[in-house]
Amino acid sequence: MILQEEQTDLSTPSGPMRTYVYRPVARGRYPGLVLFSEIFQRTGPIKRTAALLAGHGFVVAVPEIFHELEAAGTEIAYDTAGADKGNKDKIGKPVAAYDADARAALAYLQASPHCTGKLGVVGICVGGHLAFRAAMNPQVLAGACFYATDIHKGSLGSGGDDSLARTGEIKGEMLMIFGRQDPHVPAEGRAKIFARMSEAGVTFTWHEYNGQHAFMRDEGPRY
């Protein structure tokens, strides 16, 4: 599959959101995916993940999740200082702004002439949590969350994280993937999420692997 990459600035209530779009060059319309990144934004592994998904026949939109807090194009380093910066941004951004960003990205894909209008969401780390929340939008048919953080603690952003309480709003099918040795989502946290999704009647598949947090990242010591 030959791909092309472009970028656009989507309008959101908290300002323009730089969004990168990966799609097949071949003429036609493809299902759309919003890919939510880790706290480090659109790093090499996220770019490669987006290209991999697009190569399977999707239009993939990758929004900068901290667009209000970092300059457009910012990639946060995979080091201690970068983790501190990313976590500070994650906590400082209002939950309502995350939700508005998701709606903007979904609306962009739905209106795209390259998209069939069928939508899914994918997210990694904090992006897994953002994908979980984005799946509460009724037009989302499926979601994949890779070691989603903070769902079990209700600690995403500021202004009240109600993800567990709103789990029943997810109507699409979900794929949940976790590492058993992940200190950010320990066994009791995973059990809490599993129980809530079951109670809420969400259709989902659940996988746990012997791995640390970010075990699927193809860069750095955790790969």
PDB file of C-alpha atoms in Angstrom:
ATOM      1  CA  MET A   1       0.000   0.000   0.000  1.00  0.00           C
ATOM      2  CA  ILE A   2       1.395   3.391  -1.010  1.00  0.00           C
ATOM      3  CA  LEU A   3       0.533   6.066   1.536  1.00  0.00           C
ATOM      4  CA  GLN A   4       0.465   9.801   1.753  1.00  0.00           C
ATOM      5  CA  GLU A   5       0.679  12.048   4.792  1.00  0.00           C
ATOM      6  CA  GLU A   6      -0.812  15.501   5.188  1.00  0.00           C
ATOM      7  CA  GLN A   7      -1.602  17.816   8.051  1.00  0.00           C
ATOM      8  CA  THR A   8      -4.426  20.128   8.987  1.00  0.00           C
ATOM      9  CA  ASP A   9      -5.337  22.363  11.906  1.00  0.00           C
ATOM     10  CA  LEU A  10      -8.771  21.483  13.251  1.00  0.00           C
ATOM     11  CA  SER A  11     -10.840  24.060  15.083  1.00  0.00           C
ATOM     12  CA  THR A  12     -11.585  23.239  18.733  1.00  0.00           C
ATOM     13  CA  PRO A  13     -12.957  25.325  21.622  1.00  0.00           C
ATOM     14  CA  SER A  14      -9.433  25.502  23.069  1.00  0.00           C
ATOM     15  CA  GLY A  15      -7.706  26.517  19.845  1.00  0.00           C
ATOM     16  CA  PRO A  16      -6.399  24.955  16.620  1.00  0.00           C
ATOM     17  CA  MET A  17      -5.402  21.296  16.912  1.00  0.00           C
ATOM     18  CA  ARG A  18      -2.625  20.167  14.595  1.00  0.00           C
ATOM     19  CA  THR A  19      -3.715  16.830  13.154  1.00  0.00           C
ATOM     20  CA  TYR A  20      -1.727  14.521  10.894  1.00  0.00           C
ATOM     21  CA  VAL A  21      -3.595  12.385   8.377  1.00  0.00           C
ATOM     22  CA  TYR A  22      -2.269   9.167   6.874  1.00  0.00           C
ATOM     23  CA  ARG A  23      -4.188   7.502   4.049  1.00  0.00           C
ATOM     24  CA  PRO A  24      -3.760   5.273   1.019  1.00  0.00           C
ATOM     25  CA  VAL A  25      -2.891   7.040  -2.224  1.00  0.00           C
ATOM     26  CA  ALA A  26      -5.171   4.685  -4.171  1.00  0.00           C
ATOM     27  CA  ARG A  27      -8.469   6.307  -5.102  1.00  0.00           C
ATOM     28  CA  GLY A  28     -11.425   5.294  -3.020  1.00  0.00           C
ATOM     29  CA  ARG A  29     -12.984   5.781   0.374  1.00  0.00           C
ATOM     30  CA  TYR A  30     -11.754   4.055   3.503  1.00  0.00           C
ATOM     31  CA  PRO A  31     -12.946   3.657   7.106  1.00  0.00           C
ATOM     32  CA  GLY A  32     -11.583   6.304   9.455  1.00  0.00           C
ATOM     33  CA  LEU A  33      -9.534   5.901  12.628  1.00  0.00           C
ATOM     34  CA  VAL A  34      -8.547   8.501  15.202  1.00  0.00           C
ATOM     35  CA  LEU A  35      -5.217   7.482  16.737  1.00  0.00           C
ATOM     36  CA  PHE A  36      -4.552   9.049  20.139  1.00  0.00           C
ATOM     37  CA  SER A  37      -0.891   9.124  21.126  1.00  0.00           C
ATOM     38  CA  GLU A  38       1.043   8.574  24.329  1.00  0.00           C
ATOM     39  CA  ILE A  39       1.930  11.567  26.512  1.00  0.00           C
ATOM     40  CA  PHE A  40       4.894  12.136  24.174  1.00  0.00           C
ATOM     41  CA  GLN A  41       2.612  13.080  21.249  1.00  0.00           C
ATOM     42  CA  ARG A  42       3.456  12.118  17.638  1.00  0.00           C
ATOM     43  CA  THR A  43       6.807  10.406  18.088  1.00  0.00           C
ATOM     44  CA  GLY A  44       8.425   7.886  15.771  1.00  0.00           C
ATOM     45  CA  PRO A  45       6.480   4.897  17.125  1.00  0.00           C
ATOM     46  CA  ILE A  46       3.180   6.773  16.723  1.00  0.00           C
ATOM     47  CA  LYS A  47       4.049   7.759  13.150  1.00  0.00           C
ATOM     48  CA  ARG A  48       4.866   4.144  12.322  1.00  0.00           C
ATOM     49  CA  THR A  49       1.683   2.896  13.988  1.00  0.00           C
ATOM     50  CA  ALA A  50      -0.364   5.385  11.979  1.00  0.00           C
ATOM     51  CA  ALA A  51       1.333   4.280   8.753  1.00  0.00           C
ATOM     52  CA  LEU A  52       0.768   0.612   9.614  1.00  0.00           C
ATOM     53  CA  LEU A  53      -2.947   1.211  10.152  1.00  0.00           C
ATOM     54  CA  ALA A  54      -3.260   3.288   6.995  1.00  0.00           C
ATOM     55  CA  GLY A  55      -1.476   0.516   5.114  1.00  0.00           C
ATOM     56  CA  HIS A  56      -4.324  -1.804   6.055  1.00  0.00           C
ATOM     57  CA  GLY A  57      -6.796   0.501   4.335  1.00  0.00           C
ATOM     58  CA  PHE A  58      -7.788   3.221   6.804  1.00  0.00           C
ATOM     59  CA  VAL A  59      -7.743   6.999   6.864  1.00  0.00           C
ATOM     60  CA  VAL A  60      -5.901   7.705  10.125  1.00  0.00           C
ATOM     61  CA  ALA A  61      -6.058  11.053  11.931  1.00  0.00           C
ATOM     62  CA  VAL A  62      -3.452  11.679  14.635  1.00  0.00           C
ATOM     63  CA  PRO A  63      -4.275  14.798  16.676  1.00  0.00           C
ATOM     64  CA  GLU A  64      -1.741  16.489  18.928  1.00  0.00           C
ATOM     65  CA  ILE A  65      -3.348  15.791  22.286  1.00  0.00           C
ATOM     66  CA  PHE A  66      -1.646  18.733  24.063  1.00  0.00           C
ATOM     67  CA  HIS A  67      -2.160  21.316  21.320  1.00  0.00           C
ATOM     68  CA  GLU A  68      -3.151  24.021  23.846  1.00  0.00           C
ATOM     69  CA  LEU A  69      -0.029  23.442  25.929  1.00  0.00           C
ATOM     70  CA  GLU A  70       2.756  22.722  23.425  1.00  0.00           C
ATOM     71  CA  ALA A  71       3.773  24.364  20.163  1.00  0.00           C
ATOM     72  CA  ALA A  72       2.484  22.685  17.013  1.00  0.00           C
ATOM     73  CA  GLY A  73       4.815  19.913  15.935  1.00  0.00           C
ATOM     74  CA  THR A  74       6.169  19.227  19.431  1.00  0.00           C
ATOM     75  CA  GLU A  75       7.468  15.711  20.021  1.00  0.00           C
ATOM     76  CA  ILE A  76       8.251  15.087  23.682  1.00  0.00           C
ATOM     77  CA  ALA A  77      11.384  13.041  24.356  1.00  0.00           C
ATOM     78  CA  TYR A  78      11.301   9.496  25.731  1.00  0.00           C
ATOM     79  CA  ASP A  79      13.277  10.396  28.841  1.00  0.00           C
ATOM     80  CA  THR A  80      12.610  11.380  32.456  1.00  0.00           C
ATOM     81  CA  ALA A  81      12.242  15.080  31.676  1.00  0.00           C
ATOM     82  CA  GLY A  82       9.923  14.263  28.789  1.00  0.00           C
ATOM     83  CA  ALA A  83       7.805  11.956  30.930  1.00  0.00           C
ATOM     84  CA  ASP A  84       7.526  14.672  33.578  1.00  0.00           C
ATOM     85  CA  LYS A  85       6.461  17.229  30.966  1.00  0.00           C
ATOM     86  CA  GLY A  86       3.952  14.880  29.355  1.00  0.00           C
ATOM     87  CA  ASN A  87       2.420  13.886  32.685  1.00  0.00           C
ATOM     88  CA  LYS A  88       2.144  17.529  33.720  1.00  0.00           C
ATOM     89  CA  ASP A  89       0.309  18.313  30.476  1.00  0.00           C
ATOM     90  CA  LYS A  90      -1.928  15.266  30.888  1.00  0.00           C
ATOM     91  CA  ILE A  91      -3.059  16.347  34.327  1.00  0.00           C
ATOM     92  CA  GLY A  92      -3.360  20.038  33.490  1.00  0.00           C
ATOM     93  CA  LYS A  93      -5.685  19.736  30.514  1.00  0.00           C
ATOM     94  CA  PRO A  94      -9.443  19.759  31.265  1.00  0.00           C
ATOM     95  CA  VAL A  95     -11.329  16.552  30.529  1.00  0.00           C
ATOM     96  CA  ALA A  96     -13.910  18.575  28.593  1.00  0.00           C
ATOM     97  CA  ALA A  97     -11.151  19.757  26.238  1.00  0.00           C
ATOM     98  CA  TYR A  98     -10.068  16.175  25.562  1.00  0.00           C
ATOM     99  CA  ASP A  99     -13.665  15.301  24.717  1.00  0.00           C
ATOM    100  CA  ALA A 100     -14.056  18.298  22.423  1.00  0.00           C
ATOM    101  CA  ASP A 101     -10.850  17.349  20.619  1.00  0.00           C
ATOM    102  CA  ALA A 102     -12.178  13.832  20.018  1.00  0.00           C
ATOM    103  CA  ARG A 103     -15.417  15.186  18.581  1.00  0.00           C
ATOM    104  CA  ALA A 104     -13.474  17.494  16.260  1.00  0.00           C
ATOM    105  CA  ALA A 105     -11.284  14.670  14.949  1.00  0.00           C
ATOM    106  CA  LEU A 106     -14.259  12.356  14.436  1.00  0.00           C
ATOM    107  CA  ALA A 107     -16.202  15.074  12.631  1.00  0.00           C
ATOM    108  CA  TYR A 108     -13.218  15.756  10.372  1.00  0.00           C
ATOM    109  CA  LEU A 109     -13.009  12.112   9.337  1.00  0.00           C
ATOM    110  CA  GLN A 110     -16.756  11.788   8.898  1.00  0.00           C
ATOM    111  CA  ALA A 111     -16.748  14.739   6.509  1.00  0.00           C
ATOM    112  CA  SER A 112     -13.621  13.667   4.616  1.00  0.00           C
ATOM    113  CA  PRO A 113     -14.161  12.696   0.954  1.00  0.00           C
ATOM    114  CA  HIS A 114     -11.610   9.917   1.532  1.00  0.00           C
ATOM    115  CA  CYS A 115     -13.592   8.315   4.360  1.00  0.00           C
ATOM    116  CA  THR A 116     -16.599   6.010   4.212  1.00  0.00           C
ATOM    117  CA  GLY A 117     -17.982   7.568   7.382  1.00  0.00           C
ATOM    118  CA  LYS A 118     -17.404   4.371   9.371  1.00  0.00           C
ATOM    119  CA  LEU A 119     -15.279   5.345  12.354  1.00  0.00           C
ATOM    120  CA  GLY A 120     -13.091   3.708  14.966  1.00  0.00           C
ATOM    121  CA  VAL A 121     -10.650   4.898  17.616  1.00  0.00           C
ATOM    122  CA  VAL A 122      -7.242   3.625  18.725  1.00  0.00           C
ATOM    123  CA  GLY A 123      -5.146   4.845  21.621  1.00  0.00           C
ATOM    124  CA  ILE A 124      -1.908   4.106  23.443  1.00  0.00           C
ATOM    125  CA  CYS A 125      -1.154   4.896  27.112  1.00  0.00           C
ATOM    126  CA  VAL A 126      -3.107   8.079  27.929  1.00  0.00           C
ATOM    127  CA  GLY A 127      -4.302   7.814  24.346  1.00  0.00           C
ATOM    128  CA  GLY A 128      -5.904   4.508  25.292  1.00  0.00           C
ATOM    129  CA  HIS A 129      -7.970   6.380  27.846  1.00  0.00           C
ATOM    130  CA  LEU A 130      -8.802   9.054  25.277  1.00  0.00           C
ATOM    131  CA  ALA A 131      -9.907   6.353  22.839  1.00  0.00           C
ATOM    132  CA  PHE A 132     -12.064   4.831  25.596  1.00  0.00           C
ATOM    133  CA  ARG A 133     -13.788   8.185  26.087  1.00  0.00           C
ATOM    134  CA  ALA A 134     -14.007   8.861  22.355  1.00  0.00           C
ATOM    135  CA  ALA A 135     -15.807   5.528  21.955  1.00  0.00           C
ATOM    136  CA  MET A 136     -18.659   7.042  23.974  1.00  0.00           C
ATOM    137  CA  ASN A 137     -19.562   9.039  20.849  1.00  0.00           C
ATOM    138  CA  PRO A 138     -22.372   7.166  19.096  1.00  0.00           C
ATOM    139  CA  GLN A 139     -20.747   7.196  15.641  1.00  0.00           C
ATOM    140  CA  VAL A 140     -17.742   5.171  16.871  1.00  0.00           C
ATOM    141  CA  LEU A 141     -18.183   1.543  15.826  1.00  0.00           C
ATOM    142  CA  ALA A 142     -15.045   0.072  17.405  1.00  0.00           C
ATOM    143  CA  GLY A 143     -12.118   0.972  19.628  1.00  0.00           C
ATOM    144  CA  ALA A 144      -8.736  -0.445  20.601  1.00  0.00           C
ATOM    145  CA  CYS A 145      -7.065   0.650  23.839  1.00  0.00           C
ATOM    146  CA  PHE A 146      -3.435  -0.271  24.495  1.00  0.00           C
ATOM    147  CA  TYR A 147      -2.563  -0.190  28.228  1.00  0.00           C
ATOM    148  CA  ALA A 148      -4.949   2.697  28.851  1.00  0.00           C
ATOM    149  CA  THR A 149      -3.907   4.674  31.925  1.00  0.00           C
ATOM    150  CA  ASP A 150      -5.972   6.403  34.619  1.00  0.00           C
ATOM    151  CA  ILE A 151      -9.344   4.832  33.796  1.00  0.00           C
ATOM    152  CA  HIS A 152      -9.359   2.835  37.032  1.00  0.00           C
ATOM    153  CA  LYS A 153      -8.272   5.858  39.095  1.00  0.00           C
ATOM    154  CA  GLY A 154     -10.460   8.520  37.509  1.00  0.00           C
ATOM    155  CA  SER A 155      -7.393  10.743  37.267  1.00  0.00           C
ATOM    156  CA  LEU A 156      -7.382  12.006  33.679  1.00  0.00           C
ATOM    157  CA  GLY A 157      -6.963  15.748  33.377  1.00  0.00           C
ATOM    158  CA  SER A 158      -8.757  18.354  35.427  1.00  0.00           C
ATOM    159  CA  GLY A 159     -12.442  18.961  35.942  1.00  0.00           C
ATOM    160  CA  GLY A 160     -13.565  15.439  36.776  1.00  0.00           C
ATOM    161  CA  ASP A 161     -12.766  12.131  35.071  1.00  0.00           C
ATOM    162  CA  ASP A 162     -16.040  10.182  34.824  1.00  0.00           C
ATOM    163  CA  SER A 163     -14.902   7.504  32.371  1.00  0.00           C
ATOM    164  CA  LEU A 164     -15.938   4.532  34.521  1.00  0.00           C
ATOM    165  CA  ALA A 165     -19.318   6.078  35.294  1.00  0.00           C
ATOM    166  CA  ARG A 166     -19.970   6.665  31.571  1.00  0.00           C
ATOM    167  CA  THR A 167     -18.734   3.285  30.346  1.00  0.00           C
ATOM    168  CA  GLY A 168     -22.266   2.241  29.421  1.00  0.00           C
ATOM    169  CA  GLU A 169     -22.278   4.921  26.701  1.00  0.00           C
ATOM    170  CA  ILE A 170     -19.837   2.833  24.660  1.00  0.00           C
ATOM    171  CA  LYS A 171     -21.900   1.062  22.004  1.00  0.00           C
ATOM    172  CA  GLY A 172     -19.152  -0.128  19.629  1.00  0.00           C
ATOM    173  CA  GLU A 173     -16.961  -3.178  20.125  1.00  0.00           C
ATOM    174  CA  MET A 174     -13.784  -2.674  22.156  1.00  0.00           C
ATOM    175  CA  LEU A 175     -10.375  -4.335  22.273  1.00  0.00           C
ATOM    176  CA  MET A 176      -8.493  -3.868  25.564  1.00  0.00           C
ATOM    177  CA  ILE A 177      -4.794  -4.789  25.826  1.00  0.00           C
ATOM    178  CA  PHE A 178      -2.698  -4.611  28.992  1.00  0.00           C
ATOM    179  CA  GLY A 179       0.665  -5.722  30.346  1.00  0.00           C
ATOM    180  CA  ARG A 180       0.537  -7.750  33.547  1.00  0.00           C
ATOM    181  CA  GLN A 181       3.690  -6.074  34.853  1.00  0.00           C
ATOM    182  CA  ASP A 182       2.431  -2.551  34.124  1.00  0.00           C
ATOM    183  CA  PRO A 183       2.789  -0.481  37.316  1.00  0.00           C
ATOM    184  CA  HIS A 184       0.455   2.176  35.934  1.00  0.00           C
ATOM    185  CA  VAL A 185      -2.454  -0.254  35.580  1.00  0.00           C
ATOM    186  CA  PRO A 186      -1.965  -2.923  38.290  1.00  0.00           C
ATOM    187  CA  ALA A 187      -4.030  -6.080  38.637  1.00  0.00           C
ATOM    188  CA  GLU A 188      -6.645  -4.447  40.838  1.00  0.00           C
ATOM    189  CA  GLY A 189      -7.018  -1.592  38.344  1.00  0.00           C
ATOM    190  CA  ARG A 190      -7.443  -3.955  35.424  1.00  0.00           C
ATOM    191  CA  ALA A 191     -10.010  -5.950  37.396  1.00  0.00           C
ATOM    192  CA  LYS A 192     -11.954  -2.771  38.107  1.00  0.00           C
ATOM    193  CA  ILE A 193     -12.092  -1.833  34.421  1.00  0.00           C
ATOM    194  CA  PHE A 194     -13.041  -5.380  33.370  1.00  0.00           C
ATOM    195  CA  ALA A 195     -15.828  -5.542  35.951  1.00  0.00           C
ATOM    196  CA  ARG A 196     -17.243  -2.165  34.965  1.00  0.00           C
ATOM    197  CA  MET A 197     -17.227  -2.942  31.240  1.00  0.00           C
ATOM    198  CA  SER A 198     -18.935  -6.278  31.938  1.00  0.00           C
ATOM    199  CA  GLU A 199     -21.516  -4.668  34.200  1.00  0.00           C
ATOM    200  CA  ALA A 200     -22.231  -1.987  31.589  1.00  0.00           C
ATOM    201  CA  GLY A 201     -22.829  -4.561  28.869  1.00  0.00           C
ATOM    202  CA  VAL A 202     -20.009  -3.397  26.599  1.00  0.00           C
ATOM    203  CA  THR A 203     -18.977  -5.845  23.879  1.00  0.00           C
ATOM    204  CA  PHE A 204     -15.245  -6.283  24.326  1.00  0.00           C
ATOM    205  CA  THR A 205     -12.231  -8.554  23.959  1.00  0.00           C
ATOM    206  CA  TRP A 206      -9.607  -8.493  26.696  1.00  0.00           C
ATOM    207  CA  HIS A 207      -5.932  -9.469  26.378  1.00  0.00           C
ATOM    208  CA  GLU A 208      -3.197  -9.416  29.011  1.00  0.00           C
ATOM    209  CA  TYR A 209       0.445 -10.143  28.213  1.00  0.00           C
ATOM    210  CA  ASN A 210       3.548 -10.520  30.337  1.00  0.00           C
ATOM    211  CA  GLY A 211       4.972  -7.084  29.691  1.00  0.00           C
ATOM    212  CA  GLN A 212       5.681  -3.704  31.215  1.00  0.00           C
ATOM    213  CA  HIS A 213       3.880  -0.501  30.351  1.00  0.00           C
ATOM    214  CA  ALA A 214       4.500   0.503  26.706  1.00  0.00           C
ATOM    215  CA  PHE A 215       5.684  -3.012  25.862  1.00  0.00           C
ATOM    216  CA  MET A 216       4.569  -2.591  22.235  1.00  0.00           C
ATOM    217  CA  ARG A 217       6.620   0.558  21.618  1.00  0.00           C
ATOM    218  CA  ASP A 218       9.179  -0.187  18.902  1.00  0.00           C
ATOM    219  CA  GLU A 219      11.772   2.192  20.313  1.00  0.00           C
ATOM    220  CA  GLY A 220      13.722   2.375  23.547  1.00  0.00           C
ATOM    221  CA  PRO A 221      14.363  -0.045  26.402  1.00  0.00           C
ATOM    222  CA  ARG A 222      10.778  -1.304  26.786  1.00  0.00           C
ATOM    223  CA  TYR A 223      10.521  -2.714  23.258  1.00  0.00           C
TER     224      TYR A 223
END
